[in-house]
PDB file of N, CA and C in Angstrom:
ATOM      1  N   MET A  25      44.669  73.666   0.095  1.00 50.00           N
ATOM      2  CA  MET A  25      45.676  74.583   0.576  1.00 50.00           C
ATOM      3  C   MET A  25      46.417  73.866   1.651  1.00 50.00           C
ATOM      4  N   ALA A  26      47.750  74.117   1.613  1.00 65.00           N
ATOM      5  CA  ALA A  26      48.635  73.488   2.633  1.00 65.00           C
ATOM      6  C   ALA A  26      49.034  74.385   3.725  1.00 65.00           C
ATOM      7  N   GLY A  27      49.440  73.920   4.861  1.00 88.00           N
ATOM      8  CA  GLY A  27      49.924  74.764   5.918  1.00 88.00           C
ATOM      9  C   GLY A  27      51.285  74.347   6.208  1.00 88.00           C
ATOM     10  N   VAL A  28      51.922  74.914   7.226  1.00 94.00           N
ATOM     11  CA  VAL A  28      53.238  74.615   7.704  1.00 94.00           C
ATOM     12  C   VAL A  28      53.169  73.715   8.986  1.00 94.00           C
ATOM     13  N   VAL A  29      53.834  72.655   8.889  1.00 92.00           N
ATOM     14  CA  VAL A  29      53.914  71.753  10.094  1.00 92.00           C
ATOM     15  C   VAL A  29      55.225  71.910  10.830  1.00 92.00           C
ATOM     16  N   THR A  30      55.191  72.138  12.126  1.00 93.00           N
ATOM     17  CA  THR A  30      56.471  72.278  12.868  1.00 93.00           C
ATOM     18  C   THR A  30      56.927  70.903  13.301  1.00 93.00           C
ATOM     19  N   ILE A  31      58.170  70.622  12.966  1.00 92.00           N
ATOM     20  CA  ILE A  31      58.867  69.400  13.267  1.00 92.00           C
ATOM     21  C   ILE A  31      59.584  69.506  14.593  1.00 92.00           C
ATOM     22  N   THR A  32      59.412  68.723  15.615  1.00 90.00           N
ATOM     23  CA  THR A  32      60.047  68.881  16.830  1.00 90.00           C
ATOM     24  C   THR A  32      60.926  67.685  17.226  1.00 90.00           C
ATOM     25  N   THR A  33      60.852  66.627  16.492  1.00 89.00           N
ATOM     26  CA  THR A  33      61.655  65.393  16.806  1.00 89.00           C
ATOM     27  C   THR A  33      62.236  64.777  15.544  1.00 89.00           C
ATOM     28  N   THR A  34      63.231  64.031  15.691  1.00 86.00           N
ATOM     29  CA  THR A  34      63.791  63.250  14.622  1.00 86.00           C
ATOM     30  C   THR A  34      62.853  62.235  14.085  1.00 86.00           C
ATOM     31  N   THR A  35      62.119  61.578  15.065  1.00 90.00           N
ATOM     32  CA  THR A  35      61.076  60.601  14.758  1.00 90.00           C
ATOM     33  C   THR A  35      59.945  61.218  13.936  1.00 90.00           C
ATOM     34  N   GLN A  36      59.527  62.321  14.286  1.00 91.00           N
ATOM     35  CA  GLN A  36      58.420  63.072  13.533  1.00 91.00           C
ATOM     36  C   GLN A  36      58.917  63.372  12.136  1.00 91.00           C
ATOM     37  N   LEU A  37      60.216  63.874  11.972  1.00 88.00           N
ATOM     38  CA  LEU A  37      60.630  64.221  10.669  1.00 88.00           C
ATOM     39  C   LEU A  37      60.684  62.944   9.820  1.00 88.00           C
ATOM     40  N   GLU A  38      61.286  61.820  10.270  1.00 89.00           N
ATOM     41  CA  GLU A  38      61.303  60.576   9.551  1.00 89.00           C
ATOM     42  C   GLU A  38      59.930  60.066   9.162  1.00 89.00           C
ATOM     43  N   ARG A  39      58.987  60.167  10.093  1.00 93.00           N
ATOM     44  CA  ARG A  39      57.629  59.761   9.773  1.00 93.00           C
ATOM     45  C   ARG A  39      57.015  60.588   8.640  1.00 93.00           C
ATOM     46  N   GLU A  40      57.159  61.933   8.783  1.00 89.00           N
ATOM     47  CA  GLU A  40      56.628  62.767   7.759  1.00 89.00           C
ATOM     48  C   GLU A  40      57.246  62.520   6.329  1.00 89.00           C
ATOM     49  N   LEU A  41      58.569  62.347   6.348  1.00 88.00           N
ATOM     50  CA  LEU A  41      59.212  62.083   5.067  1.00 88.00           C
ATOM     51  C   LEU A  41      58.751  60.720   4.478  1.00 88.00           C
ATOM     52  N   SER A  42      58.612  59.752   5.252  1.00 91.00           N
ATOM     53  CA  SER A  42      58.245  58.424   4.705  1.00 91.00           C
ATOM     54  C   SER A  42      56.806  58.325   4.338  1.00 91.00           C
ATOM     55  N   ARG A  43      55.975  59.188   4.988  1.00 88.00           N
ATOM     56  CA  ARG A  43      54.559  59.222   4.731  1.00 88.00           C
ATOM     57  C   ARG A  43      54.223  59.885   3.345  1.00 88.00           C
ATOM     58  N   ASN A  44      55.153  60.697   2.877  1.00 79.00           N
ATOM     59  CA  ASN A  44      54.932  61.440   1.640  1.00 79.00           C
ATOM     60  C   ASN A  44      56.004  61.277   0.566  1.00 79.00           C
ATOM     61  N   PRO A  45      56.257  60.041   0.154  1.00 83.00           N
ATOM     62  CA  PRO A  45      57.395  59.691  -0.700  1.00 83.00           C
ATOM     63  C   PRO A  45      57.268  60.369  -2.145  1.00 83.00           C
ATOM     64  N   ASN A  46      56.066  60.726  -2.540  1.00 86.00           N
ATOM     65  CA  ASN A  46      55.896  61.245  -3.884  1.00 86.00           C
ATOM     66  C   ASN A  46      55.573  62.764  -3.878  1.00 86.00           C
ATOM     67  N   LYS A  47      55.782  63.300  -2.780  1.00 89.00           N
ATOM     68  CA  LYS A  47      55.495  64.818  -2.694  1.00 89.00           C
ATOM     69  C   LYS A  47      56.743  65.628  -2.608  1.00 89.00           C
ATOM     70  N   LEU A  48      56.665  66.813  -3.088  1.00 92.00           N
ATOM     71  CA  LEU A  48      57.751  67.761  -2.848  1.00 92.00           C
ATOM     72  C   LEU A  48      57.741  68.138  -1.467  1.00 92.00           C
ATOM     73  N   ILE A  49      58.925  68.066  -0.699  1.00 92.00           N
ATOM     74  CA  ILE A  49      58.986  68.417   0.715  1.00 92.00           C
ATOM     75  C   ILE A  49      59.802  69.681   0.770  1.00 92.00           C
ATOM     76  N   VAL A  50      59.400  70.717   1.442  1.00 94.00           N
ATOM     77  CA  VAL A  50      60.092  71.907   1.634  1.00 94.00           C
ATOM     78  C   VAL A  50      60.304  72.049   3.176  1.00 94.00           C
ATOM     79  N   LEU A  51      61.609  72.063   3.524  1.00 92.00           N
ATOM     80  CA  LEU A  51      62.039  72.301   4.854  1.00 92.00           C
ATOM     81  C   LEU A  51      62.574  73.671   5.181  1.00 92.00           C
ATOM     82  N   GLU A  52      61.948  74.325   6.143  1.00 93.00           N
ATOM     83  CA  GLU A  52      62.551  75.628   6.573  1.00 93.00           C
ATOM     84  C   GLU A  52      63.414  75.460   7.827  1.00 93.00           C
ATOM     85  N   PHE A  53      64.685  75.681   7.787  1.00 90.00           N
ATOM     86  CA  PHE A  53      65.552  75.661   8.969  1.00 90.00           C
ATOM     87  C   PHE A  53      65.597  77.075   9.562  1.00 90.00           C
ATOM     88  N   MET A  54      64.977  77.268  10.710  1.00 92.00           N
ATOM     89  CA  MET A  54      64.955  78.648  11.240  1.00 92.00           C
ATOM     90  C   MET A  54      65.374  78.737  12.648  1.00 92.00           C
ATOM     91  N   ALA A  55      65.608  79.952  13.048  1.00 90.00           N
ATOM     92  CA  ALA A  55      65.930  80.295  14.500  1.00 90.00           C
ATOM     93  C   ALA A  55      65.134  81.508  14.787  1.00 90.00           C
ATOM     94  N   PRO A  56      64.382  81.533  15.937  1.00 92.00           N
ATOM     95  CA  PRO A  56      63.600  82.734  16.290  1.00 92.00           C
ATOM     96  C   PRO A  56      64.382  84.040  16.415  1.00 92.00           C
ATOM     97  N   TRP A  57      65.699  84.017  16.685  1.00 93.00           N
ATOM     98  CA  TRP A  57      66.495  85.178  16.928  1.00 93.00           C
ATOM     99  C   TRP A  57      67.127  85.720  15.648  1.00 93.00           C
ATOM    100  N   SER A  58      66.956  84.795  14.543  1.00 92.00           N
ATOM    101  CA  SER A  58      67.646  85.200  13.299  1.00 92.00           C
ATOM    102  C   SER A  58      66.817  86.151  12.420  1.00 92.00           C
ATOM    103  N   GLU A  59      67.428  87.287  11.994  1.00 94.00           N
ATOM    104  CA  GLU A  59      66.724  88.275  11.123  1.00 94.00           C
ATOM    105  C   GLU A  59      66.144  87.681   9.859  1.00 94.00           C
ATOM    106  N   PRO A  60      67.033  86.811   9.089  1.00 93.00           N
ATOM    107  CA  PRO A  60      66.533  86.253   7.922  1.00 93.00           C
ATOM    108  C   PRO A  60      65.355  85.289   8.150  1.00 93.00           C
ATOM    109  N   SER A  61      65.344  84.591   9.265  1.00 93.00           N
ATOM    110  CA  SER A  61      64.184  83.786   9.578  1.00 93.00           C
ATOM    111  C   SER A  61      62.995  84.574   9.885  1.00 93.00           C
ATOM    112  N   LYS A  62      63.074  85.712  10.549  1.00 95.00           N
ATOM    113  CA  LYS A  62      61.977  86.662  10.814  1.00 95.00           C
ATOM    114  C   LYS A  62      61.371  87.180   9.529  1.00 95.00           C
ATOM    115  N   VAL A  63      62.250  87.573   8.586  1.00 95.00           N
ATOM    116  CA  VAL A  63      61.888  88.142   7.307  1.00 95.00           C
ATOM    117  C   VAL A  63      61.135  87.088   6.507  1.00 95.00           C
ATOM    118  N   MET A  64      61.603  85.835   6.538  1.00 95.00           N
ATOM    119  CA  MET A  64      60.990  84.818   5.683  1.00 95.00           C
ATOM    120  C   MET A  64      59.716  84.232   6.272  1.00 95.00           C
ATOM    121  N   LYS A  65      59.445  84.398   7.525  1.00 94.00           N
ATOM    122  CA  LYS A  65      58.306  83.708   8.217  1.00 94.00           C
ATOM    123  C   LYS A  65      56.956  83.959   7.483  1.00 94.00           C
ATOM    124  N   ILE A  66      56.553  85.109   7.125  1.00 94.00           N
ATOM    125  CA  ILE A  66      55.322  85.416   6.581  1.00 94.00           C
ATOM    126  C   ILE A  66      55.282  84.937   5.099  1.00 94.00           C
ATOM    127  N   PRO A  67      56.216  85.235   4.229  1.00 95.00           N
ATOM    128  CA  PRO A  67      56.228  84.774   2.865  1.00 95.00           C
ATOM    129  C   PRO A  67      56.183  83.257   2.783  1.00 95.00           C
ATOM    130  N   TYR A  68      56.965  82.579   3.614  1.00 96.00           N
ATOM    131  CA  TYR A  68      56.958  81.122   3.651  1.00 96.00           C
ATOM    132  C   TYR A  68      55.552  80.561   3.926  1.00 96.00           C
ATOM    133  N   ARG A  69      54.905  81.147   4.929  1.00 94.00           N
ATOM    134  CA  ARG A  69      53.515  80.653   5.297  1.00 94.00           C
ATOM    135  C   ARG A  69      52.546  81.000   4.168  1.00 94.00           C
ATOM    136  N   GLN A  70      52.743  82.144   3.501  1.00 95.00           N
ATOM    137  CA  GLN A  70      51.872  82.534   2.329  1.00 95.00           C
ATOM    138  C   GLN A  70      51.963  81.492   1.179  1.00 95.00           C
ATOM    139  N   ILE A  71      53.238  81.160   0.880  1.00 94.00           N
ATOM    140  CA  ILE A  71      53.425  80.167  -0.181  1.00 94.00           C
ATOM    141  C   ILE A  71      52.845  78.865   0.171  1.00 94.00           C
ATOM    142  N   ALA A  72      53.081  78.463   1.493  1.00 94.00           N
ATOM    143  CA  ALA A  72      52.502  77.140   1.952  1.00 94.00           C
ATOM    144  C   ALA A  72      51.025  77.163   1.846  1.00 94.00           C
ATOM    145  N   GLY A  73      50.335  78.337   2.169  1.00 92.00           N
ATOM    146  CA  GLY A  73      48.932  78.424   2.243  1.00 92.00           C
ATOM    147  C   GLY A  73      48.326  78.493   0.793  1.00 92.00           C
ATOM    148  N   ASN A  74      49.076  78.870  -0.175  1.00 92.00           N
ATOM    149  CA  ASN A  74      48.651  78.876  -1.538  1.00 92.00           C
ATOM    150  C   ASN A  74      49.002  77.686  -2.366  1.00 92.00           C
ATOM    151  N   SER A  75      49.683  76.717  -1.713  1.00 89.00           N
ATOM    152  CA  SER A  75      50.089  75.528  -2.469  1.00 89.00           C
ATOM    153  C   SER A  75      49.139  74.343  -2.284  1.00 89.00           C
ATOM    154  N   SER A  76      49.160  73.435  -3.159  1.00 87.00           N
ATOM    155  CA  SER A  76      48.271  72.278  -3.109  1.00 87.00           C
ATOM    156  C   SER A  76      48.879  71.263  -2.066  1.00 87.00           C
ATOM    157  N   LYS A  77      48.150  70.874  -1.075  1.00 83.00           N
ATOM    158  CA  LYS A  77      48.680  69.957  -0.114  1.00 83.00           C
ATOM    159  C   LYS A  77      48.863  68.583  -0.611  1.00 83.00           C
ATOM    160  N   ASP A  78      48.237  68.272  -1.848  1.00 86.00           N
ATOM    161  CA  ASP A  78      48.409  67.009  -2.451  1.00 86.00           C
ATOM    162  C   ASP A  78      49.716  66.842  -3.146  1.00 86.00           C
ATOM    163  N   LYS A  79      50.366  68.060  -3.450  1.00 89.00           N
ATOM    164  CA  LYS A  79      51.617  68.083  -4.252  1.00 89.00           C
ATOM    165  C   LYS A  79      52.814  68.447  -3.438  1.00 89.00           C
ATOM    166  N   VAL A  80      52.639  69.235  -2.389  1.00 92.00           N
ATOM    167  CA  VAL A  80      53.845  69.708  -1.647  1.00 92.00           C
ATOM    168  C   VAL A  80      53.444  69.798  -0.176  1.00 92.00           C
ATOM    169  N   SER A  81      54.458  69.509   0.663  1.00 92.00           N
ATOM    170  CA  SER A  81      54.346  69.623   2.135  1.00 92.00           C
ATOM    171  C   SER A  81      55.416  70.563   2.616  1.00 92.00           C
ATOM    172  N   PHE A  82      54.966  71.462   3.533  1.00 95.00           N
ATOM    173  CA  PHE A  82      55.956  72.478   4.078  1.00 95.00           C
ATOM    174  C   PHE A  82      56.186  72.213   5.534  1.00 95.00           C
ATOM    175  N   TYR A  83      57.386  72.190   5.957  1.00 94.00           N
ATOM    176  CA  TYR A  83      57.778  72.013   7.387  1.00 94.00           C
ATOM    177  C   TYR A  83      58.723  73.058   7.782  1.00 94.00           C
ATOM    178  N   THR A  84      58.724  73.250   9.092  1.00 94.00           N
ATOM    179  CA  THR A  84      59.619  74.155   9.701  1.00 94.00           C
ATOM    180  C   THR A  84      60.398  73.532  10.934  1.00 94.00           C
ATOM    181  N   LEU A  85      61.650  73.701  11.036  1.00 92.00           N
ATOM    182  CA  LEU A  85      62.472  73.169  12.142  1.00 92.00           C
ATOM    183  C   LEU A  85      63.191  74.321  12.839  1.00 92.00           C
ATOM    184  N   ASN A  86      63.036  74.482  14.095  1.00 91.00           N
ATOM    185  CA  ASN A  86      63.799  75.409  14.968  1.00 91.00           C
ATOM    186  C   ASN A  86      65.117  74.781  15.209  1.00 91.00           C
ATOM    187  N   VAL A  87      66.210  75.351  14.658  1.00 86.00           N
ATOM    188  CA  VAL A  87      67.512  74.772  14.757  1.00 86.00           C
ATOM    189  C   VAL A  87      68.087  74.815  16.220  1.00 86.00           C
ATOM    190  N   ASP A  88      67.531  75.730  17.016  1.00 86.00           N
ATOM    191  CA  ASP A  88      67.933  75.729  18.453  1.00 86.00           C
ATOM    192  C   ASP A  88      67.380  74.633  19.287  1.00 86.00           C
ATOM    193  N   LYS A  89      66.247  74.074  18.855  1.00 84.00           N
ATOM    194  CA  LYS A  89      65.579  73.004  19.566  1.00 84.00           C
ATOM    195  C   LYS A  89      65.748  71.628  18.960  1.00 84.00           C
ATOM    196  N   PHE A  90      66.020  71.594  17.712  1.00 73.00           N
ATOM    197  CA  PHE A  90      66.113  70.383  16.953  1.00 73.00           C
ATOM    198  C   PHE A  90      67.533  70.019  16.693  1.00 73.00           C
ATOM    199  N   ARG A  91      68.134  69.463  17.614  1.00 66.00           N
ATOM    200  CA  ARG A  91      69.576  69.107  17.512  1.00 66.00           C
ATOM    201  C   ARG A  91      69.767  67.655  16.977  1.00 66.00           C
ATOM    202  N   VAL A  92      70.396  67.557  15.784  1.00 62.00           N
ATOM    203  CA  VAL A  92      70.711  66.253  15.251  1.00 62.00           C
ATOM    204  C   VAL A  92      72.173  65.943  15.369  1.00 62.00           C
ATOM    205  N   CYS A  93      73.018  66.849  15.352  1.00 59.00           N
ATOM    206  CA  CYS A  93      74.482  66.666  15.404  1.00 59.00           C
ATOM    207  C   CYS A  93      75.119  67.756  16.192  1.00 59.00           C
ATOM    208  N   THR A  94      76.385  67.531  16.581  1.00 61.00           N
ATOM    209  CA  THR A  94      77.178  68.491  17.322  1.00 61.00           C
ATOM    210  C   THR A  94      78.399  68.870  16.438  1.00 61.00           C
ATOM    211  N   VAL A  95      78.718  70.153  16.444  1.00 59.00           N
ATOM    212  CA  VAL A  95      79.909  70.559  15.727  1.00 59.00           C
ATOM    213  C   VAL A  95      81.034  70.497  16.829  1.00 59.00           C
ATOM    214  N   TRP A  96      82.050  69.713  16.578  1.00 61.00           N
ATOM    215  CA  TRP A  96      83.123  69.543  17.541  1.00 61.00           C
ATOM    216  C   TRP A  96      84.350  70.459  17.164  1.00 61.00           C
ATOM    217  N   MET A  97      84.486  70.724  15.825  1.00 64.00           N
ATOM    218  CA  MET A  97      85.593  71.552  15.425  1.00 64.00           C
ATOM    219  C   MET A  97      85.342  72.057  14.033  1.00 64.00           C
ATOM    220  N   VAL A  98      85.587  73.341  13.837  1.00 62.00           N
ATOM    221  CA  VAL A  98      85.480  73.871  12.519  1.00 62.00           C
ATOM    222  C   VAL A  98      86.902  74.160  11.997  1.00 62.00           C
ATOM    223  N   PRO A  99      87.374  73.472  11.042  1.00 68.00           N
ATOM    224  CA  PRO A  99      88.740  73.651  10.527  1.00 68.00           C
ATOM    225  C   PRO A  99      88.900  75.047   9.912  1.00 68.00           C
ATOM    226  N   SER A 100      90.024  75.627  10.070  1.00 63.00           N
ATOM    227  CA  SER A 100      90.285  76.978   9.429  1.00 63.00           C
ATOM    228  C   SER A 100      91.468  76.897   8.435  1.00 63.00           C
TER     229      SER A 100
END
């Protein structure tokens, strides 16, 4: 049974992805204030818990704390 790993740094994300080249990787991009994130939290963890950790890895990233880029302008 697999669990959900919280990714907190770019280095950790890169390490996890390179460590598992032949696995299915499922990334949850969430925000604690987001209603859809709140609704999906329990089902996501249930699916992770019922999955084979040899075949699939589940990760979660808090988009408020895991900043990779900055939006400078949104064209309209």
